[in-house]
Amino acid sequence: MIPTEFDYKRATSLDEAIQLLSSSSEAKLLAGGHSLIPLMKLRLSEPETLVDIGRIPDIKGIREREGKIGIGAGTTHHEVETSDLLREKAPVVADCAGEIGDPQVRNRGTLGGSLAHADPAADYPAVMLAIDAEFHIKGGNGWRTVKASDFFQDMFTVDLADDEIIVNAMFDPIQSASYAKLHQRASHYAIIGVAAALGVENGLIQWARLGLTGAIGYAVRMPNVEEALIGKQPEQDTIDAAAGIAGDGLEDINSDLHASAEYRRAMIKVFTRRALEGAVARL
Amino acid sequence: MSEKATVSITVNGKVHEEEVEPRLLLVHFLREHLGLTGTHVGCDTSQCGACTVHIDGASAKSCTVFAAQADGSEVTTIEGVGSQDNLHPMQEGFWEEHGLQCGYCTPGMIMSAINLLNENPKPTEKEIREGIAGNLCRCTGYQHIVKAVQYAAEKGVVR
Ligand SMILES: Cc1cc2nc3c(=O)[nH]c(=O)nc-3n(C[C@H](O)[C@H](O)[C@H](O)COP(=O)(O)OP(=O)(O)OC[C@H]3O[C@@H](n4cnc5c(N)ncnc54)[C@H](O)[C@@H]3O)c2cc1C
Ligand code: FES
Ligand code: FES
């Protein structure tokens, strides 16, 4: 399968990439290529220009600064999975990256590509919602910051203009968070993925954030589950009760050859329970 | 016509400089431009791993990488791993433990297995299965492939 013709431009800096994006017609960014190239081979995407951002040092790497953790958009899933800093300060993020696809996919695919592409079955969006990440984005008009909860808008649709690049994702260190995923056995994409993050003080849950992927067109929070947890003790009964209402009221549940809507509904509850149990185990 | 891209790619230690169409996939660069047909195309949809090579030391599906992206990189294919009279320990493992039947998946399987041992020289059986999760085999049922990787791990794989 051969993609349509395009011009290839390799950017060496963030600003050069933005300039190339805005000056070329029908241009698209190319990061790891592990969502875009398969689409181009099927000719579902036919960009006239590809701006390769795979070698820009400014958008790679994982750092801690002023108490916040930042992951460059060009950081591969493998780098996230094996990061000592993340294992120590935000293990849920490293866990999530290790659940993506297979080793070859993790060696090439990047955080920014996954967020921008926003596949309904992608893993990172659920975790980014649960850890309340914000994305730093640069474009022709300069910088802006978007919270994960505002970023994912619909299937393959995010708050990003044509000349903008996701530069990094920033979040606070977090221990008590966990990701539970039902894998599609061939591609490893999430049939259902749930990320849970909890804040506990004086023995009571003060706040909870639940991110759900795979269920509908895009990743969403589960406010009803969050409310059911607040003020309760982090015990099995609390978890079971909260997980029991997970997905209730959610409409347009995906149904495909891998899983019917009914099965997905059932699995939302199961994987919400597992994610909460994982988060409690890390308290 | 799109503009051609000039690439300089080191394949199995030898530098190749060529003008290529930007849409040329790395797997076709290897097979058709360089005649290195050990790297196979199985699915062409990023699933099967038959096309796995190493790019700068890390395994990658070469059907899902443009040759232009590999400009300036070092690529290792199965042809760069051992030789007929001097098999790499992983190849020896596949030979000794009957890790193949038709052999179609084998080059990619070996590249993934070497990638695994480079990162984790003494993997558990579960880690081996996860390490080759990006490679499909329609013949063996994987059991003997796992044994082949265990054989190589026992012997100790050097890069
Ligand atoms: C076999 C296979 C299995 C997979 N399994 C999973 C899985 O289990 N879970 C999962 O979550 N994903 C999975 N993926 C997808 C994988 O994680 C992709 O790597 C990822 O979705 C896209 O990242 P990329 O760097 O490859 O982006 P690319 O394919 O290069 O780009 C994707 C899109 O994002 C845009 N883009 C890229 N970088 C930026 C940026 N910094 N700012 C703005 N826009 C940008 C591009 O223009 C393009 O539109 C799988 C992929 C394959 C091939
Ligand atoms: S041919 Fe590349 S993954 Fe199947
Ligand atoms: S040996 Fe035939 S596909 Fe693996």
Short mmCIF file of C-alpha atoms and ligand atoms in Angstrom, two decimals:
data_model
loop_
_atom_site.label_atom_id
_atom_site.label_comp_id
_atom_site.label_asym_id
_atom_site.label_seq_id
_atom_site.Cartn_x
_atom_site.Cartn_y
_atom_site.Cartn_z
CA MET A 1 0.00 0.00 0.00
CA ILE A 2 1.51 3.26 -1.16
CA PRO A 3 0.47 6.68 0.13
CA THR A 4 -0.19 9.56 -2.27
CA GLU A 5 2.73 11.85 -3.06
CA PHE A 6 3.77 14.55 -0.63
CA ASP A 7 6.65 16.87 0.07
CA TYR A 8 8.77 15.93 3.06
CA LYS A 9 10.29 18.58 5.30
CA ARG A 10 12.24 17.85 8.41
CA ALA A 11 12.05 20.57 11.05
CA THR A 12 15.04 21.10 13.30
CA SER A 13 13.34 23.38 15.82
CA LEU A 14 9.88 24.06 17.15
CA ASP A 15 9.67 27.48 15.50
CA GLU A 16 10.82 26.11 12.17
CA ALA A 17 8.12 23.45 12.41
CA ILE A 18 5.42 26.07 13.07
CA GLN A 19 6.71 28.19 10.19
CA LEU A 20 6.72 25.18 7.83
CA LEU A 21 3.22 24.22 8.95
CA SER A 22 1.75 27.64 8.25
CA SER A 23 3.62 28.24 4.96
CA SER A 24 2.84 24.91 3.27
CA SER A 25 -0.49 23.89 1.81
CA GLU A 26 -2.30 20.91 3.28
CA ALA A 27 0.56 20.29 5.68
CA LYS A 28 0.51 17.80 8.52
CA LEU A 29 2.94 17.05 11.30
CA LEU A 30 4.67 13.69 11.30
CA ALA A 31 5.90 12.48 14.70
CA GLY A 32 6.19 8.71 15.24
CA GLY A 33 3.96 8.08 12.24
CA HIS A 34 2.17 5.20 13.92
CA SER A 35 -1.28 6.66 13.46
CA LEU A 36 -0.66 8.84 10.42
CA ILE A 37 1.29 6.47 8.14
CA PRO A 38 -1.29 3.65 8.38
CA LEU A 39 -3.99 6.21 7.45
CA MET A 40 -1.90 7.53 4.55
CA LYS A 41 -1.29 4.00 3.28
CA LEU A 42 -5.05 3.49 3.20
CA ARG A 43 -5.33 6.93 1.56
CA LEU A 44 -7.68 8.05 4.29
CA SER A 45 -5.26 10.92 4.78
CA GLU A 46 -3.58 12.62 1.81
CA PRO A 47 -1.49 15.53 3.08
CA GLU A 48 0.49 17.51 0.50
CA THR A 49 3.32 18.21 2.90
CA LEU A 50 4.63 16.35 5.90
CA VAL A 51 6.59 18.31 8.47
CA ASP A 52 8.68 15.76 10.36
CA ILE A 53 9.07 16.79 14.00
CA GLY A 54 10.70 13.50 14.98
CA ARG A 55 14.13 15.03 15.53
CA ILE A 56 13.35 18.23 17.41
CA PRO A 57 15.18 18.13 20.74
CA ASP A 58 13.01 20.84 22.41
CA ILE A 59 9.95 18.60 22.41
CA LYS A 60 11.55 15.45 23.79
CA GLY A 61 12.26 14.27 27.30
CA ILE A 62 10.77 14.06 30.76
CA ARG A 63 11.56 16.68 33.39
CA GLU A 64 10.56 17.88 36.82
CA ARG A 65 10.45 21.63 37.27
CA GLU A 66 9.03 23.68 40.15
CA GLY A 67 7.25 20.64 41.49
CA LYS A 68 5.54 19.82 38.17
CA ILE A 69 6.32 17.02 35.78
CA GLY A 70 6.53 17.73 32.07
CA ILE A 71 6.68 15.22 29.25
CA GLY A 72 7.74 16.55 25.85
CA ALA A 73 5.26 15.74 23.10
CA GLY A 74 7.98 14.00 21.08
CA THR A 75 8.78 11.55 23.85
CA THR A 76 8.16 7.96 22.78
CA HIS A 77 5.87 5.60 24.63
CA HIS A 78 8.94 3.48 25.39
CA GLU A 79 10.76 6.42 26.97
CA VAL A 80 7.73 7.12 29.15
CA GLU A 81 7.31 3.45 30.06
CA THR A 82 10.93 3.15 31.19
CA SER A 83 11.36 6.58 32.83
CA ASP A 84 12.72 6.33 36.38
CA LEU A 85 11.35 9.78 37.16
CA LEU A 86 7.82 8.76 36.17
CA ARG A 87 8.07 5.38 37.91
CA GLU A 88 8.89 7.29 41.07
CA LYS A 89 6.69 10.38 40.77
CA ALA A 90 3.72 9.38 38.60
CA PRO A 91 3.75 5.62 38.08
CA VAL A 92 0.31 5.58 36.42
CA VAL A 93 1.73 7.43 33.41
CA ALA A 94 4.56 4.95 32.93
CA ASP A 95 2.11 2.05 33.39
CA CYS A 96 -0.18 3.49 30.74
CA ALA A 97 2.61 3.91 28.19
CA GLY A 98 3.66 0.29 28.79
CA GLU A 99 0.12 -0.82 27.90
CA ILE A 100 0.17 0.81 24.46
CA GLY A 101 0.37 -1.48 21.44
CA ASP A 102 3.53 -3.58 21.26
CA PRO A 103 7.26 -2.92 21.68
CA GLN A 104 7.77 -1.72 18.10
CA VAL A 105 4.84 0.69 18.35
CA ARG A 106 6.15 1.99 21.68
CA ASN A 107 9.59 2.58 20.18
CA ARG A 108 8.17 4.95 17.55
CA GLY A 109 4.86 6.39 18.77
CA THR A 110 4.84 9.61 20.78
CA LEU A 111 2.72 11.26 23.44
CA GLY A 112 1.94 14.29 21.26
CA GLY A 113 0.90 12.13 18.32
CA SER A 114 -1.41 10.09 20.48
CA LEU A 115 -3.05 13.16 22.03
CA ALA A 116 -3.44 15.01 18.72
CA HIS A 117 -4.79 11.96 16.92
CA ALA A 118 -7.27 11.23 19.76
CA ASP A 119 -8.26 7.75 18.69
CA PRO A 120 -11.40 6.74 20.59
CA ALA A 121 -9.46 3.70 21.85
CA ALA A 122 -6.19 5.46 22.74
CA ASP A 123 -4.81 4.98 26.26
CA TYR A 124 -3.13 8.28 27.15
CA PRO A 125 -6.29 10.43 27.04
CA ALA A 126 -7.88 8.53 29.94
CA VAL A 127 -4.80 8.97 32.11
CA MET A 128 -4.32 12.63 31.15
CA LEU A 129 -7.90 13.29 32.31
CA ALA A 130 -7.38 11.47 35.61
CA ILE A 131 -4.14 13.27 36.46
CA ASP A 132 -5.63 16.59 35.34
CA ALA A 133 -2.82 17.30 32.90
CA GLU A 134 -2.57 20.47 30.89
CA PHE A 135 -1.08 20.70 27.44
CA HIS A 136 1.22 23.48 26.32
CA ILE A 137 0.63 24.30 22.70
CA LYS A 138 2.50 26.64 20.39
CA GLY A 139 1.32 27.99 17.05
CA GLY A 140 1.47 30.98 14.72
CA ASN A 141 -0.19 33.10 17.41
CA GLY A 142 2.13 32.04 20.22
CA TRP A 143 1.57 29.90 23.28
CA ARG A 144 -1.58 28.65 24.94
CA THR A 145 -2.44 26.11 27.61
CA VAL A 146 -5.37 23.71 27.40
CA LYS A 147 -6.55 21.41 30.13
CA ALA A 148 -7.00 17.77 29.17
CA SER A 149 -10.67 18.05 30.19
CA ASP A 150 -11.19 20.71 27.49
CA PHE A 151 -8.87 19.22 24.87
CA PHE A 152 -10.69 16.05 23.82
CA GLN A 153 -13.87 17.14 22.05
CA ASP A 154 -15.07 14.37 19.78
CA MET A 155 -13.85 11.38 17.80
CA PHE A 156 -10.43 12.33 16.37
CA THR A 157 -11.28 15.92 17.28
CA VAL A 158 -9.28 18.04 19.71
CA ASP A 159 -8.76 21.70 20.52
CA LEU A 160 -5.83 22.27 18.17
CA ALA A 161 -5.50 24.64 15.20
CA ASP A 162 -3.85 23.62 11.90
CA ASP A 163 -0.69 25.58 12.66
CA GLU A 164 -0.35 24.47 16.27
CA ILE A 165 1.95 21.94 17.87
CA ILE A 166 1.55 20.25 21.22
CA VAL A 167 4.84 20.92 22.99
CA ASN A 168 4.36 19.11 26.28
CA ALA A 169 2.01 17.77 28.91
CA MET A 170 2.39 19.01 32.50
CA PHE A 171 0.93 17.62 35.70
CA ASP A 172 1.51 17.30 39.44
CA PRO A 173 3.30 14.23 40.78
CA ILE A 174 0.78 11.60 41.85
CA GLN A 175 1.05 8.22 43.54
CA SER A 176 -2.52 7.12 44.16
CA ALA A 177 -3.57 6.60 40.56
CA SER A 178 -3.88 3.57 38.36
CA TYR A 179 -4.88 2.50 34.85
CA ALA A 180 -6.84 -0.66 34.02
CA LYS A 181 -7.33 -1.72 30.43
CA LEU A 182 -9.17 -4.38 28.50
CA HIS A 183 -6.93 -5.05 25.49
CA GLN A 184 -8.13 -5.82 22.02
CA ARG A 185 -6.06 -8.95 21.54
CA ALA A 186 -4.64 -8.23 18.09
CA SER A 187 -3.93 -4.48 18.02
CA HIS A 188 -3.77 -4.05 21.82
CA TYR A 189 -5.88 -0.89 21.60
CA ALA A 190 -8.25 -0.36 24.53
CA ILE A 191 -11.71 -1.88 24.25
CA ILE A 192 -12.24 -0.16 27.60
CA GLY A 193 -9.60 1.72 29.59
CA VAL A 194 -10.16 3.41 32.93
CA ALA A 195 -7.74 5.65 34.81
CA ALA A 196 -8.50 6.52 38.43
CA ALA A 197 -6.78 9.10 40.64
CA LEU A 198 -7.70 9.67 44.29
CA GLY A 199 -6.85 12.21 46.96
CA VAL A 200 -7.27 10.98 50.54
CA GLU A 201 -6.91 12.99 53.74
CA ASN A 202 -7.87 12.06 57.31
CA GLY A 203 -8.98 8.68 56.03
CA LEU A 204 -11.56 10.11 53.63
CA ILE A 205 -11.54 10.56 49.86
CA GLN A 206 -11.28 14.32 49.22
CA TRP A 207 -11.30 14.24 45.46
CA ALA A 208 -11.45 11.67 42.70
CA ARG A 209 -10.90 11.87 38.96
CA LEU A 210 -11.87 9.07 36.61
CA GLY A 211 -10.91 9.03 32.92
CA LEU A 212 -12.60 6.61 30.53
CA THR A 213 -11.44 5.64 27.03
CA GLY A 214 -12.79 3.21 24.44
CA ALA A 215 -16.39 3.65 25.53
CA ILE A 216 -17.62 6.49 23.30
CA GLY A 217 -16.09 8.63 20.55
CA TYR A 218 -13.57 10.29 22.83
CA ALA A 219 -12.16 10.07 26.34
CA VAL A 220 -14.35 11.49 29.11
CA ARG A 221 -14.44 11.92 32.89
CA MET A 222 -17.00 9.99 34.93
CA PRO A 223 -18.45 12.65 37.27
CA ASN A 224 -21.08 10.37 38.78
CA VAL A 225 -18.40 7.92 39.94
CA GLU A 226 -16.26 10.78 41.26
CA GLU A 227 -19.18 12.15 43.31
CA ALA A 228 -19.96 8.72 44.72
CA LEU A 229 -16.42 8.47 46.10
CA ILE A 230 -16.00 11.88 47.72
CA GLY A 231 -16.27 11.91 51.51
CA LYS A 232 -16.12 8.11 51.75
CA GLN A 233 -13.45 5.85 53.18
CA PRO A 234 -11.22 4.24 50.54
CA GLU A 235 -12.56 0.74 51.15
CA GLN A 236 -13.83 -2.09 49.00
CA ASP A 237 -17.49 -1.26 49.68
CA THR A 238 -16.95 2.31 48.53
CA ILE A 239 -15.16 1.10 45.40
CA ASP A 240 -17.83 -1.46 44.58
CA ALA A 241 -20.64 1.04 45.00
CA ALA A 242 -18.91 3.68 42.86
CA ALA A 243 -17.87 1.21 40.15
CA GLY A 244 -21.44 -0.09 40.11
CA ILE A 245 -22.70 3.14 38.59
CA ALA A 246 -19.79 3.66 36.18
CA GLY A 247 -20.99 4.38 32.66
CA ASP A 248 -24.62 4.82 33.77
CA GLY A 249 -26.26 7.51 31.71
CA LEU A 250 -23.50 7.43 29.08
CA GLU A 251 -24.99 7.43 25.58
CA ASP A 252 -23.69 6.34 22.17
CA ILE A 253 -21.49 3.58 23.54
CA ASN A 254 -19.23 2.16 20.82
CA SER A 255 -20.22 -1.13 19.30
CA ASP A 256 -17.93 -2.92 16.87
CA LEU A 257 -16.67 -6.36 15.93
CA HIS A 258 -14.49 -6.47 19.06
CA ALA A 259 -17.20 -5.70 21.60
CA SER A 260 -20.90 -4.87 21.60
CA ALA A 261 -22.20 -1.79 23.40
CA GLU A 262 -23.74 -4.04 26.04
CA TYR A 263 -20.43 -5.77 26.72
CA ARG A 264 -18.61 -2.45 26.87
CA ARG A 265 -21.16 -1.18 29.41
CA ALA A 266 -20.45 -4.18 31.60
CA MET A 267 -16.69 -3.77 31.23
CA ILE A 268 -16.78 -0.08 32.17
CA LYS A 269 -17.89 -1.18 35.65
CA VAL A 270 -15.32 -3.99 35.90
CA PHE A 271 -12.40 -1.84 34.80
CA THR A 272 -13.50 1.11 36.92
CA ARG A 273 -13.42 -1.21 39.92
CA ARG A 274 -9.93 -2.46 39.00
CA ALA A 275 -8.60 1.04 38.42
CA LEU A 276 -9.96 2.19 41.79
CA GLU A 277 -8.51 -0.85 43.54
CA GLY A 278 -5.16 -0.07 41.93
CA ALA A 279 -5.31 3.56 43.03
CA VAL A 280 -6.24 2.60 46.61
CA ALA A 281 -3.37 0.11 46.69
CA ARG A 282 -1.01 3.01 46.02
CA LEU A 283 -2.34 5.25 48.81
CA MET B 1 5.59 15.25 -8.69
CA SER B 2 6.79 15.81 -5.17
CA GLU B 3 10.35 16.80 -4.54
CA LYS B 4 12.74 13.93 -3.92
CA ALA B 5 14.44 13.58 -0.57
CA THR B 6 18.11 12.77 -0.25
CA VAL B 7 18.73 10.19 2.40
CA SER B 8 21.87 8.79 3.92
CA ILE B 9 21.09 5.62 5.80
CA THR B 10 23.62 3.23 7.28
CA VAL B 11 22.34 -0.28 6.78
CA ASN B 12 24.21 -3.13 8.48
CA GLY B 13 27.25 -0.89 8.79
CA LYS B 14 27.31 0.34 5.17
CA VAL B 15 26.30 3.90 4.25
CA HIS B 16 23.77 4.23 1.44
CA GLU B 17 23.07 7.64 -0.06
CA GLU B 18 20.11 7.88 -2.39
CA GLU B 19 17.45 10.16 -3.75
CA VAL B 20 14.09 8.74 -2.83
CA GLU B 21 10.45 9.64 -3.14
CA PRO B 22 9.32 10.87 0.28
CA ARG B 23 6.52 8.31 0.26
CA LEU B 24 8.96 5.40 -0.09
CA LEU B 25 8.61 3.16 2.94
CA LEU B 26 11.73 1.97 4.67
CA VAL B 27 10.82 -1.66 4.02
CA HIS B 28 10.76 -1.00 0.26
CA PHE B 29 14.01 0.92 0.46
CA LEU B 30 15.59 -2.13 2.08
CA ARG B 31 14.03 -4.78 -0.15
CA GLU B 32 13.85 -3.06 -3.52
CA HIS B 33 16.60 -0.46 -3.50
CA LEU B 34 19.17 -2.46 -1.53
CA GLY B 35 18.00 -5.99 -2.37
CA LEU B 36 17.88 -6.95 1.30
CA THR B 37 14.86 -9.25 1.05
CA GLY B 38 15.29 -10.82 4.46
CA THR B 39 12.96 -8.17 5.85
CA HIS B 40 9.46 -9.36 4.94
CA VAL B 41 6.14 -7.68 4.31
CA GLY B 42 3.39 -9.66 5.98
CA CYS B 43 0.35 -7.50 6.59
CA ASP B 44 1.44 -4.05 5.38
CA THR B 45 -0.92 -2.68 8.07
CA SER B 46 1.49 -2.30 11.01
CA GLN B 47 0.22 -5.41 12.78
CA CYS B 48 2.35 -8.48 12.05
CA GLY B 49 5.95 -7.42 12.69
CA ALA B 50 7.40 -9.43 9.75
CA CYS B 51 9.05 -6.18 8.62
CA THR B 52 10.78 -5.52 11.96
CA VAL B 53 14.27 -4.01 11.80
CA HIS B 54 16.33 -2.00 14.28
CA ILE B 55 16.56 1.76 13.79
CA ASP B 56 19.31 3.25 15.95
CA GLY B 57 19.18 0.15 18.11
CA ALA B 58 15.42 0.00 18.68
CA SER B 59 12.99 -2.38 16.97
CA ALA B 60 10.57 -0.82 14.49
CA LYS B 61 8.08 -1.97 11.88
CA SER B 62 9.71 -0.80 8.67
CA CYS B 63 6.38 -0.80 6.81
CA THR B 64 5.34 2.06 9.09
CA VAL B 65 8.39 4.29 8.67
CA PHE B 66 9.27 6.39 5.63
CA ALA B 67 12.84 5.96 4.38
CA ALA B 68 13.15 9.74 4.70
CA GLN B 69 12.53 9.47 8.44
CA ALA B 70 15.51 7.14 8.73
CA ASP B 71 17.86 9.66 7.11
CA GLY B 72 20.94 9.84 9.30
CA SER B 73 20.05 6.65 11.15
CA GLU B 74 21.66 3.25 11.53
CA VAL B 75 19.45 0.41 10.46
CA THR B 76 20.09 -3.27 11.18
CA THR B 77 18.24 -5.94 9.23
CA ILE B 78 18.32 -9.70 9.61
CA GLU B 79 21.18 -9.74 7.05
CA GLY B 80 23.24 -7.82 9.61
CA VAL B 81 22.67 -10.44 12.29
CA GLY B 82 25.11 -13.37 12.11
CA SER B 83 25.92 -15.34 8.96
CA GLN B 84 25.41 -18.86 7.59
CA ASP B 85 28.59 -20.18 9.23
CA ASN B 86 28.47 -17.94 12.24
CA LEU B 87 24.93 -17.83 13.55
CA HIS B 88 23.92 -15.22 16.08
CA PRO B 89 22.89 -16.92 19.37
CA MET B 90 19.28 -16.00 18.62
CA GLN B 91 19.45 -17.63 15.19
CA GLU B 92 21.08 -20.65 16.79
CA GLY B 93 18.20 -20.73 19.30
CA PHE B 94 15.60 -20.75 16.51
CA TRP B 95 17.57 -23.56 14.80
CA GLU B 96 18.05 -25.68 17.91
CA GLU B 97 14.58 -25.22 19.36
CA HIS B 98 12.61 -25.44 16.08
CA GLY B 99 11.47 -21.83 16.42
CA LEU B 100 10.15 -21.75 12.85
CA GLN B 101 8.09 -23.67 10.36
CA CYS B 102 7.48 -21.69 7.16
CA GLY B 103 9.95 -19.04 8.29
CA TYR B 104 7.97 -16.06 7.06
CA CYS B 105 7.75 -14.39 10.46
CA THR B 106 11.24 -15.44 11.52
CA PRO B 107 13.40 -12.45 10.50
CA GLY B 108 11.05 -10.04 12.26
CA MET B 109 10.67 -12.37 15.21
CA ILE B 110 14.45 -12.55 15.61
CA MET B 111 14.83 -8.76 15.42
CA SER B 112 12.17 -8.32 18.12
CA ALA B 113 13.70 -11.03 20.29
CA ILE B 114 17.16 -9.44 20.06
CA ASN B 115 15.62 -6.07 20.96
CA LEU B 116 14.10 -7.71 24.03
CA LEU B 117 17.34 -9.30 25.21
CA ASN B 118 19.25 -6.06 24.63
CA GLU B 119 16.93 -4.43 27.16
CA ASN B 120 16.28 -7.37 29.40
CA PRO B 121 18.94 -10.10 29.12
CA LYS B 122 17.17 -12.55 31.45
CA PRO B 123 13.47 -12.26 30.68
CA THR B 124 10.78 -14.41 32.27
CA GLU B 125 8.52 -16.43 29.98
CA LYS B 126 5.84 -13.74 30.35
CA GLU B 127 8.32 -11.02 29.45
CA ILE B 128 9.36 -12.98 26.36
CA ARG B 129 5.74 -13.27 25.25
CA GLU B 130 5.27 -9.53 25.80
CA GLY B 131 8.53 -8.82 23.99
CA ILE B 132 7.29 -10.54 20.84
CA ALA B 133 3.72 -9.23 21.17
CA GLY B 134 4.23 -7.14 18.03
CA ASN B 135 5.03 -10.19 15.90
CA LEU B 136 2.51 -12.67 14.58
CA CYS B 137 3.32 -16.27 13.65
CA ARG B 138 0.71 -18.32 11.80
CA CYS B 139 2.60 -21.63 12.14
CA THR B 140 4.35 -22.42 15.37
CA GLY B 141 1.89 -21.51 18.10
CA TYR B 142 4.76 -19.52 19.67
CA GLN B 143 5.81 -22.26 22.11
CA HIS B 144 9.05 -23.06 20.28
CA ILE B 145 9.74 -19.41 19.62
CA VAL B 146 9.64 -18.76 23.36
CA LYS B 147 12.04 -21.67 23.84
CA ALA B 148 14.35 -20.26 21.16
CA VAL B 149 14.50 -16.93 22.96
CA GLN B 150 15.15 -18.73 26.26
CA TYR B 151 18.00 -20.62 24.54
CA ALA B 152 19.55 -17.35 23.37
CA ALA B 153 19.08 -15.76 26.79
CA GLU B 154 20.90 -18.73 28.35
CA LYS B 155 23.78 -18.33 25.92
CA GLY B 156 23.85 -14.58 26.40
CA VAL B 157 23.15 -12.35 23.43
CA VAL B 158 25.64 -9.72 22.49
CA ARG B 159 24.46 -6.78 20.42
C1 LIG C 1 -0.24 -1.79 15.65
C2 LIG C 1 -0.54 -0.56 16.46
C3 LIG C 1 -1.08 -0.70 17.73
C4 LIG C 1 -1.39 0.42 18.50
N1 LIG C 1 -1.91 0.23 19.74
C5 LIG C 1 -2.22 1.31 20.49
C6 LIG C 1 -2.76 1.16 21.80
O1 LIG C 1 -2.93 0.05 22.32
N2 LIG C 1 -3.06 2.28 22.50
C7 LIG C 1 -2.85 3.53 21.99
O2 LIG C 1 -3.14 4.50 22.69
N3 LIG C 1 -2.33 3.71 20.76
C8 LIG C 1 -2.02 2.63 20.01
N4 LIG C 1 -1.47 2.83 18.76
C9 LIG C 1 -1.27 4.20 18.25
C10 LIG C 1 0.10 4.70 18.67
O3 LIG C 1 0.14 4.94 20.06
C11 LIG C 1 0.49 5.96 17.90
O4 LIG C 1 1.86 6.06 17.98
C12 LIG C 1 -0.06 7.27 18.38
O5 LIG C 1 -1.47 7.23 18.41
C13 LIG C 1 0.34 8.41 17.47
O6 LIG C 1 1.61 8.89 17.79
P1 LIG C 1 2.68 9.15 16.66
O7 LIG C 1 3.82 9.83 17.31
O8 LIG C 1 2.95 7.88 15.97
O9 LIG C 1 1.91 10.20 15.74
P2 LIG C 1 1.79 10.38 14.17
O10 LIG C 1 1.19 9.19 13.55
O11 LIG C 1 3.06 10.87 13.62
O12 LIG C 1 0.75 11.57 14.14
C14 LIG C 1 -0.61 11.38 14.49
C15 LIG C 1 -1.37 12.71 14.34
O13 LIG C 1 -0.96 13.64 15.32
C16 LIG C 1 -0.41 14.81 14.74
N5 LIG C 1 0.70 15.19 15.61
C17 LIG C 1 1.79 14.42 15.92
N6 LIG C 1 2.55 15.05 16.85
C18 LIG C 1 1.93 16.22 17.13
C19 LIG C 1 2.23 17.30 18.01
N7 LIG C 1 3.31 17.30 18.81
N8 LIG C 1 1.38 18.34 18.05
C20 LIG C 1 0.27 18.37 17.26
N9 LIG C 1 -0.06 17.38 16.40
C21 LIG C 1 0.76 16.31 16.34
C22 LIG C 1 -0.05 14.42 13.33
O14 LIG C 1 -0.11 15.52 12.46
C23 LIG C 1 -1.11 13.39 13.01
O15 LIG C 1 -2.29 14.01 12.62
C24 LIG C 1 -1.15 1.72 17.97
C25 LIG C 1 -0.59 1.87 16.69
C26 LIG C 1 -0.30 0.75 15.93
C27 LIG C 1 0.31 0.94 14.58
S1 FES C 2 4.36 -5.84 7.29
FE1 FES C 2 4.91 -4.36 8.74
S2 FES C 2 3.81 -4.94 10.46
FE2 FES C 2 3.13 -6.40 9.00
S1 FES C 3 6.95 -19.85 11.06
FE1 FES C 3 5.37 -19.54 9.62
S2 FES C 3 4.60 -17.62 10.25
FE2 FES C 3 5.94 -18.09 11.83
#
